[in-house]
Amino acid sequence: AGLAQRLHKGDCILSVRSFQAMSAVVMQQDLSLSYELLLRKSCDERPSGQDSADAASTAEPVSSSSSSSAASDAGTAAAAAPSRNRITLLRNVAIHGPHADERLAVLVARTRELSDGVFDEDCLEEVTNKSGWKLSLLVSDDYSTLCGFIVAKITSGALSIAKIAVLAEFRGAGFGRLIMDEMMKSAKKQGDVYEVCLSSLPGAVTFYQRLGFKAHKGMTFGSAEDLVEGQVYMTKKLGKRPRK
């Protein structure tokens, strides 16, 4: 009986040790599998790289009073930019409905989203009859795609630019330059607009200089609203003002 008990006890000890050894192997396999799955998941969810050159093109001159970096809808794939011959600049867009074309209502809503993403504010609130600021949209010719927007007004013979932005996925396509060129061309045709003025972030000065703007550093202004601290006042001549 004593021998049987010892043998039985030895079997139990062996069984326990075997079970522990097997558990260690299984646990090691589970950990390896878990780590492999976690690694795969991490790789799968890693965001794809973006071209930093695009972020420095029209993102810098995104506004005359704010810094840049806009995005349309977070989490969506970047859309292909519309071709230059399939886009148009809609001027003096009404921001309040009802709109005769529902597509305009959608474009205005997207403009508000872009403005909020770029400037952390709804720039369209500045567009009122009293202020004189007007909204223009760069869109595809079928009105399905918003490419960018600009808020500007003409006063005292000058075209003033308040805000300009291009969707992040379309930066580098030349849309910022296109918007500015179209606005200046239209203003020049009026015959009574002699210059364009804006305030630029330091990083956007080169962009505007390529468009023919001149930087006026160290200028003083009558009120804090005329120029945000750190920005550079810039102008471009469109014609000679008549003598009074």
Short mmCIF file of N, CA, C and O in Angstrom, two decimals, residues 142-240:
data_model
loop_
_atom_site.label_atom_id
_atom_site.label_comp_id
_atom_site.label_asym_id
_atom_site.label_seq_id
_atom_site.Cartn_x
_atom_site.Cartn_y
_atom_site.Cartn_z
N ASP A 142 -19.25 70.55 -62.83
CA ASP A 142 -20.54 69.91 -62.55
C ASP A 142 -21.00 70.18 -61.11
O ASP A 142 -21.99 69.60 -60.65
N TYR A 143 -20.28 71.05 -60.41
CA TYR A 143 -20.60 71.46 -59.05
C TYR A 143 -20.51 70.31 -58.04
O TYR A 143 -21.03 70.42 -56.94
N SER A 144 -19.84 69.26 -58.39
CA SER A 144 -19.77 68.11 -57.49
C SER A 144 -18.58 68.19 -56.53
O SER A 144 -18.59 67.54 -55.48
N THR A 145 -17.58 68.99 -56.87
CA THR A 145 -16.35 69.02 -56.09
C THR A 145 -15.94 70.44 -55.74
O THR A 145 -15.83 71.30 -56.63
N LEU A 146 -15.72 70.69 -54.46
CA LEU A 146 -15.17 71.97 -54.01
C LEU A 146 -13.64 71.86 -54.01
O LEU A 146 -13.08 70.94 -53.42
N CYS A 147 -12.99 72.82 -54.65
CA CYS A 147 -11.52 72.83 -54.68
C CYS A 147 -10.93 73.85 -53.72
O CYS A 147 -9.87 73.62 -53.14
N GLY A 148 -11.63 74.97 -53.54
CA GLY A 148 -11.14 76.00 -52.65
C GLY A 148 -12.09 77.18 -52.61
O GLY A 148 -13.11 77.18 -53.30
N PHE A 149 -11.76 78.17 -51.79
CA PHE A 149 -12.62 79.35 -51.71
C PHE A 149 -11.79 80.58 -51.38
O PHE A 149 -10.63 80.49 -50.95
N ILE A 150 -12.40 81.75 -51.60
CA ILE A 150 -11.76 83.01 -51.26
C ILE A 150 -12.84 83.98 -50.78
O ILE A 150 -13.95 83.99 -51.30
N VAL A 151 -12.50 84.76 -49.76
CA VAL A 151 -13.37 85.81 -49.26
C VAL A 151 -12.67 87.14 -49.53
O VAL A 151 -11.53 87.35 -49.08
N ALA A 152 -13.30 88.01 -50.30
CA ALA A 152 -12.66 89.26 -50.70
C ALA A 152 -13.70 90.35 -50.91
O ALA A 152 -14.90 90.08 -50.93
N LYS A 153 -13.22 91.58 -51.04
CA LYS A 153 -14.12 92.70 -51.36
C LYS A 153 -13.32 93.81 -52.03
O LYS A 153 -12.09 93.88 -51.90
N ILE A 154 -14.03 94.67 -52.74
CA ILE A 154 -13.40 95.82 -53.39
C ILE A 154 -13.86 97.08 -52.67
O ILE A 154 -15.06 97.31 -52.50
N THR A 155 -12.90 97.84 -52.21
CA THR A 155 -13.21 99.07 -51.51
C THR A 155 -12.10 100.10 -51.75
O THR A 155 -10.91 99.75 -51.76
N SER A 156 -12.51 101.33 -52.00
CA SER A 156 -11.56 102.44 -52.22
C SER A 156 -10.55 102.12 -53.31
O SER A 156 -9.36 102.42 -53.19
N GLY A 157 -11.00 101.48 -54.36
CA GLY A 157 -10.13 101.18 -55.48
C GLY A 157 -9.14 100.06 -55.26
O GLY A 157 -8.17 99.91 -56.00
N ALA A 158 -9.38 99.24 -54.22
CA ALA A 158 -8.46 98.13 -53.92
C ALA A 158 -9.23 96.84 -53.71
O ALA A 158 -10.32 96.84 -53.11
N LEU A 159 -8.68 95.75 -54.20
CA LEU A 159 -9.21 94.42 -53.94
C LEU A 159 -8.55 93.89 -52.68
O LEU A 159 -7.34 93.67 -52.66
N SER A 160 -9.34 93.71 -51.63
CA SER A 160 -8.81 93.22 -50.36
C SER A 160 -9.12 91.74 -50.21
O SER A 160 -10.27 91.32 -50.42
N ILE A 161 -8.12 90.94 -49.85
CA ILE A 161 -8.28 89.50 -49.65
C ILE A 161 -8.31 89.23 -48.16
O ILE A 161 -7.36 89.55 -47.44
N ALA A 162 -9.39 88.62 -47.69
CA ALA A 162 -9.49 88.29 -46.26
C ALA A 162 -9.07 86.85 -46.00
O ALA A 162 -8.25 86.58 -45.12
N LYS A 163 -9.61 85.91 -46.76
CA LYS A 163 -9.31 84.49 -46.54
C LYS A 163 -9.22 83.78 -47.90
O LYS A 163 -9.96 84.09 -48.83
N ILE A 164 -8.31 82.83 -47.97
CA ILE A 164 -8.21 81.97 -49.14
C ILE A 164 -7.74 80.60 -48.68
O ILE A 164 -6.82 80.50 -47.87
N ALA A 165 -8.39 79.55 -49.17
CA ALA A 165 -8.02 78.19 -48.75
C ALA A 165 -8.26 77.21 -49.87
O ALA A 165 -9.18 77.38 -50.69
N VAL A 166 -7.45 76.17 -49.91
CA VAL A 166 -7.59 75.08 -50.87
C VAL A 166 -7.63 73.77 -50.09
O VAL A 166 -6.93 73.62 -49.08
N LEU A 167 -8.48 72.84 -50.52
CA LEU A 167 -8.56 71.56 -49.84
C LEU A 167 -7.19 70.88 -49.81
O LEU A 167 -6.42 70.96 -50.78
N ALA A 168 -6.90 70.21 -48.72
CA ALA A 168 -5.58 69.60 -48.52
C ALA A 168 -5.21 68.65 -49.65
O ALA A 168 -4.07 68.62 -50.11
N GLU A 169 -6.19 67.85 -50.09
CA GLU A 169 -5.87 66.84 -51.11
C GLU A 169 -5.64 67.44 -52.49
O GLU A 169 -5.17 66.75 -53.40
N PHE A 170 -5.94 68.74 -52.67
CA PHE A 170 -5.75 69.38 -53.96
C PHE A 170 -4.58 70.36 -53.96
O PHE A 170 -4.34 71.02 -54.97
N ARG A 171 -3.88 70.46 -52.84
CA ARG A 171 -2.76 71.39 -52.79
C ARG A 171 -1.62 70.89 -53.68
O ARG A 171 -1.36 69.71 -53.78
N GLY A 172 -0.95 71.82 -54.31
CA GLY A 172 0.11 71.46 -55.24
C GLY A 172 -0.38 71.39 -56.66
O GLY A 172 0.41 71.22 -57.59
N ALA A 173 -1.71 71.56 -56.87
CA ALA A 173 -2.28 71.51 -58.22
C ALA A 173 -2.38 72.90 -58.84
O ALA A 173 -2.84 73.05 -59.97
N GLY A 174 -1.95 73.92 -58.12
CA GLY A 174 -1.97 75.28 -58.66
C GLY A 174 -3.30 75.99 -58.49
O GLY A 174 -3.53 77.04 -59.09
N PHE A 175 -4.17 75.45 -57.64
CA PHE A 175 -5.50 76.04 -57.47
C PHE A 175 -5.44 77.37 -56.71
O PHE A 175 -6.25 78.27 -56.96
N GLY A 176 -4.51 77.49 -55.76
CA GLY A 176 -4.37 78.75 -55.04
C GLY A 176 -4.00 79.89 -55.99
O GLY A 176 -4.58 80.98 -55.94
N ARG A 177 -3.05 79.63 -56.85
CA ARG A 177 -2.64 80.63 -57.86
C ARG A 177 -3.79 80.92 -58.81
O ARG A 177 -4.02 82.09 -59.18
N LEU A 178 -4.52 79.88 -59.20
CA LEU A 178 -5.63 80.07 -60.14
C LEU A 178 -6.70 80.98 -59.54
O LEU A 178 -7.22 81.88 -60.22
N ILE A 179 -7.04 80.76 -58.27
CA ILE A 179 -8.04 81.61 -57.61
C ILE A 179 -7.58 83.06 -57.59
O ILE A 179 -8.33 83.98 -57.93
N MET A 180 -6.33 83.29 -57.21
CA MET A 180 -5.80 84.66 -57.14
C MET A 180 -5.77 85.29 -58.53
O MET A 180 -6.15 86.46 -58.70
N ASP A 181 -5.32 84.56 -59.53
CA ASP A 181 -5.26 85.09 -60.89
C ASP A 181 -6.63 85.50 -61.40
O ASP A 181 -6.80 86.57 -62.00
N GLU A 182 -7.62 84.64 -61.16
CA GLU A 182 -8.98 84.94 -61.63
C GLU A 182 -9.56 86.16 -60.93
O GLU A 182 -10.22 87.00 -61.55
N MET A 183 -9.32 86.27 -59.63
CA MET A 183 -9.83 87.42 -58.88
C MET A 183 -9.18 88.72 -59.35
O MET A 183 -9.85 89.75 -59.52
N MET A 184 -7.87 88.69 -59.58
CA MET A 184 -7.17 89.89 -60.02
C MET A 184 -7.54 90.27 -61.45
O MET A 184 -7.68 91.45 -61.78
N LYS A 185 -7.74 89.27 -62.29
CA LYS A 185 -8.13 89.53 -63.68
C LYS A 185 -9.50 90.20 -63.73
O LYS A 185 -9.71 91.18 -64.47
N SER A 186 -10.42 89.70 -62.93
CA SER A 186 -11.76 90.26 -62.88
C SER A 186 -11.75 91.69 -62.33
O SER A 186 -12.44 92.58 -62.85
N ALA A 187 -10.94 91.91 -61.27
CA ALA A 187 -10.86 93.24 -60.67
C ALA A 187 -10.27 94.25 -61.65
O ALA A 187 -10.73 95.40 -61.74
N LYS A 188 -9.26 93.82 -62.39
CA LYS A 188 -8.61 94.73 -63.34
C LYS A 188 -9.55 95.15 -64.45
O LYS A 188 -9.51 96.28 -64.94
N LYS A 189 -10.44 94.24 -64.85
CA LYS A 189 -11.39 94.54 -65.93
C LYS A 189 -12.40 95.60 -65.53
O LYS A 189 -12.99 96.27 -66.38
N GLN A 190 -12.62 95.76 -64.21
CA GLN A 190 -13.58 96.75 -63.75
C GLN A 190 -13.15 98.17 -64.10
O GLN A 190 -13.98 99.07 -64.26
N GLY A 191 -11.84 98.38 -64.15
CA GLY A 191 -11.34 99.69 -64.53
C GLY A 191 -11.15 100.66 -63.38
O GLY A 191 -10.49 101.69 -63.55
N ASP A 192 -11.75 100.37 -62.23
CA ASP A 192 -11.60 101.28 -61.09
C ASP A 192 -10.95 100.59 -59.90
O ASP A 192 -11.09 101.03 -58.76
N VAL A 193 -10.23 99.50 -60.14
CA VAL A 193 -9.50 98.79 -59.09
C VAL A 193 -8.01 98.88 -59.46
O VAL A 193 -7.60 98.43 -60.53
N TYR A 194 -7.22 99.43 -58.55
CA TYR A 194 -5.84 99.76 -58.90
C TYR A 194 -4.79 98.94 -58.16
O TYR A 194 -3.61 99.00 -58.51
N GLU A 195 -5.23 98.21 -57.14
CA GLU A 195 -4.27 97.39 -56.41
C GLU A 195 -4.98 96.27 -55.66
O GLU A 195 -6.20 96.28 -55.49
N VAL A 196 -4.17 95.29 -55.23
CA VAL A 196 -4.67 94.18 -54.42
C VAL A 196 -3.88 94.23 -53.11
O VAL A 196 -2.66 94.43 -53.12
N CYS A 197 -4.56 94.05 -51.99
CA CYS A 197 -3.87 94.09 -50.71
C CYS A 197 -4.31 92.93 -49.82
O CYS A 197 -5.45 92.46 -49.91
N LEU A 198 -3.39 92.45 -49.00
CA LEU A 198 -3.66 91.35 -48.08
C LEU A 198 -2.58 91.32 -47.02
O LEU A 198 -1.56 91.99 -47.14
N SER A 199 -2.80 90.56 -45.99
CA SER A 199 -1.76 90.32 -44.99
C SER A 199 -1.44 88.83 -45.01
O SER A 199 -2.33 88.00 -45.02
N SER A 200 -0.16 88.51 -45.05
CA SER A 200 0.30 87.13 -45.26
C SER A 200 1.11 86.62 -44.09
O SER A 200 1.83 87.36 -43.44
N LEU A 201 1.00 85.32 -43.86
CA LEU A 201 1.90 84.67 -42.92
C LEU A 201 3.32 84.71 -43.49
O LEU A 201 3.50 84.67 -44.71
N PRO A 202 4.32 84.78 -42.62
CA PRO A 202 5.70 84.84 -43.11
C PRO A 202 6.03 83.71 -44.10
O PRO A 202 6.73 83.94 -45.08
N GLY A 203 5.52 82.51 -43.83
CA GLY A 203 5.83 81.38 -44.71
C GLY A 203 5.16 81.44 -46.06
O GLY A 203 5.51 80.68 -46.97
N ALA A 204 4.19 82.35 -46.22
CA ALA A 204 3.47 82.45 -47.49
C ALA A 204 3.94 83.63 -48.34
O ALA A 204 3.50 83.80 -49.47
N VAL A 205 4.85 84.42 -47.79
CA VAL A 205 5.31 85.62 -48.50
C VAL A 205 5.87 85.26 -49.88
O VAL A 205 5.58 85.93 -50.88
N THR A 206 6.67 84.21 -49.97
CA THR A 206 7.28 83.82 -51.25
C THR A 206 6.22 83.49 -52.28
O THR A 206 6.35 83.84 -53.46
N PHE A 207 5.15 82.81 -51.85
CA PHE A 207 4.06 82.46 -52.76
C PHE A 207 3.48 83.73 -53.39
O PHE A 207 3.30 83.81 -54.61
N TYR A 208 3.19 84.72 -52.57
CA TYR A 208 2.58 85.94 -53.09
C TYR A 208 3.58 86.77 -53.91
O TYR A 208 3.20 87.45 -54.87
N GLN A 209 4.86 86.71 -53.54
CA GLN A 209 5.86 87.43 -54.33
C GLN A 209 5.94 86.86 -55.74
O GLN A 209 6.16 87.61 -56.70
N ARG A 210 5.73 85.56 -55.87
CA ARG A 210 5.72 84.95 -57.21
C ARG A 210 4.54 85.44 -58.04
O ARG A 210 4.57 85.38 -59.27
N LEU A 211 3.51 85.91 -57.36
CA LEU A 211 2.34 86.45 -58.06
C LEU A 211 2.49 87.95 -58.33
O LEU A 211 1.58 88.58 -58.87
N GLY A 212 3.64 88.52 -57.92
CA GLY A 212 3.89 89.92 -58.18
C GLY A 212 3.61 90.84 -57.01
O GLY A 212 3.62 92.07 -57.17
N PHE A 213 3.39 90.29 -55.82
CA PHE A 213 3.12 91.11 -54.64
C PHE A 213 4.42 91.63 -54.04
O PHE A 213 5.46 90.97 -54.11
N LYS A 214 4.32 92.77 -53.42
CA LYS A 214 5.45 93.38 -52.73
C LYS A 214 5.17 93.39 -51.23
O LYS A 214 4.09 93.78 -50.80
N ALA A 215 6.16 92.97 -50.45
CA ALA A 215 6.01 92.94 -49.00
C ALA A 215 6.38 94.29 -48.40
O ALA A 215 7.38 94.90 -48.79
N HIS A 216 5.56 94.75 -47.45
CA HIS A 216 5.83 96.01 -46.75
C HIS A 216 6.04 95.69 -45.28
O HIS A 216 5.09 95.65 -44.49
N LYS A 217 7.26 95.44 -44.90
CA LYS A 217 7.55 95.04 -43.52
C LYS A 217 7.71 96.28 -42.64
O LYS A 217 8.16 97.33 -43.08
N GLY A 218 7.33 96.10 -41.39
CA GLY A 218 7.50 97.18 -40.42
C GLY A 218 6.46 98.27 -40.52
O GLY A 218 6.63 99.35 -39.95
N MET A 219 5.35 98.00 -41.23
CA MET A 219 4.31 99.02 -41.35
C MET A 219 3.47 99.06 -40.08
O MET A 219 3.30 98.06 -39.39
N THR A 220 2.96 100.22 -39.76
CA THR A 220 2.07 100.36 -38.61
C THR A 220 0.65 100.58 -39.09
O THR A 220 0.42 101.10 -40.19
N PHE A 221 -0.31 100.19 -38.25
CA PHE A 221 -1.71 100.26 -38.63
C PHE A 221 -2.51 100.95 -37.56
O PHE A 221 -2.14 101.00 -36.39
N GLY A 222 -3.66 101.48 -37.97
CA GLY A 222 -4.48 102.25 -37.06
C GLY A 222 -5.19 101.41 -36.02
O GLY A 222 -5.48 101.87 -34.92
N SER A 223 -5.50 100.15 -36.35
CA SER A 223 -6.21 99.29 -35.40
C SER A 223 -5.68 97.89 -35.46
O SER A 223 -5.05 97.48 -36.44
N ALA A 224 -5.93 97.14 -34.40
CA ALA A 224 -5.41 95.76 -34.32
C ALA A 224 -6.06 94.86 -35.35
O ALA A 224 -5.53 93.81 -35.69
N GLU A 225 -7.24 95.26 -35.88
CA GLU A 225 -7.95 94.42 -36.84
C GLU A 225 -7.32 94.48 -38.22
O GLU A 225 -7.58 93.63 -39.06
N ASP A 226 -6.51 95.51 -38.49
CA ASP A 226 -5.94 95.67 -39.82
C ASP A 226 -4.91 94.61 -40.15
O ASP A 226 -4.75 94.21 -41.29
N LEU A 227 -4.18 94.16 -39.14
CA LEU A 227 -3.13 93.17 -39.38
C LEU A 227 -2.89 92.36 -38.13
O LEU A 227 -2.69 92.90 -37.06
N VAL A 228 -2.91 91.06 -38.29
CA VAL A 228 -2.65 90.17 -37.16
C VAL A 228 -1.15 90.14 -36.90
O VAL A 228 -0.34 90.13 -37.83
N GLU A 229 -0.77 90.11 -35.63
CA GLU A 229 0.64 90.13 -35.26
C GLU A 229 1.40 88.99 -35.93
O GLU A 229 0.95 87.86 -35.95
N GLY A 230 2.56 89.31 -36.48
CA GLY A 230 3.39 88.30 -37.12
C GLY A 230 3.17 88.18 -38.61
O GLY A 230 3.94 87.51 -39.30
N GLN A 231 2.14 88.83 -39.14
CA GLN A 231 1.88 88.76 -40.57
C GLN A 231 2.51 89.92 -41.31
O GLN A 231 2.91 90.93 -40.72
N VAL A 232 2.61 89.76 -42.61
CA VAL A 232 3.28 90.75 -43.46
C VAL A 232 2.26 91.37 -44.41
O VAL A 232 1.54 90.64 -45.12
N TYR A 233 2.18 92.68 -44.43
CA TYR A 233 1.27 93.37 -45.33
C TYR A 233 1.87 93.36 -46.73
O TYR A 233 3.04 93.68 -46.92
N MET A 234 1.05 93.01 -47.74
CA MET A 234 1.54 92.89 -49.10
C MET A 234 0.55 93.53 -50.08
O MET A 234 -0.66 93.50 -49.86
N THR A 235 1.09 94.11 -51.14
CA THR A 235 0.25 94.73 -52.16
C THR A 235 0.77 94.40 -53.55
O THR A 235 1.95 94.07 -53.74
N LYS A 236 -0.13 94.53 -54.51
CA LYS A 236 0.24 94.38 -55.91
C LYS A 236 -0.51 95.43 -56.72
O LYS A 236 -1.72 95.59 -56.57
N LYS A 237 0.20 96.17 -57.55
CA LYS A 237 -0.40 97.20 -58.37
C LYS A 237 -1.08 96.57 -59.59
O LYS A 237 -0.51 95.72 -60.27
N LEU A 238 -2.29 97.00 -59.84
CA LEU A 238 -3.02 96.57 -61.04
C LEU A 238 -3.09 97.68 -62.08
O LEU A 238 -3.32 97.43 -63.26
N GLY A 239 -2.93 98.89 -61.63
CA GLY A 239 -3.00 100.04 -62.54
C GLY A 239 -2.65 101.29 -61.77
O GLY A 239 -2.51 101.30 -60.56
N LYS A 240 -2.54 102.39 -62.51
CA LYS A 240 -2.19 103.67 -61.89
C LYS A 240 -3.44 104.40 -61.47
O LYS A 240 -4.37 104.59 -62.26
#
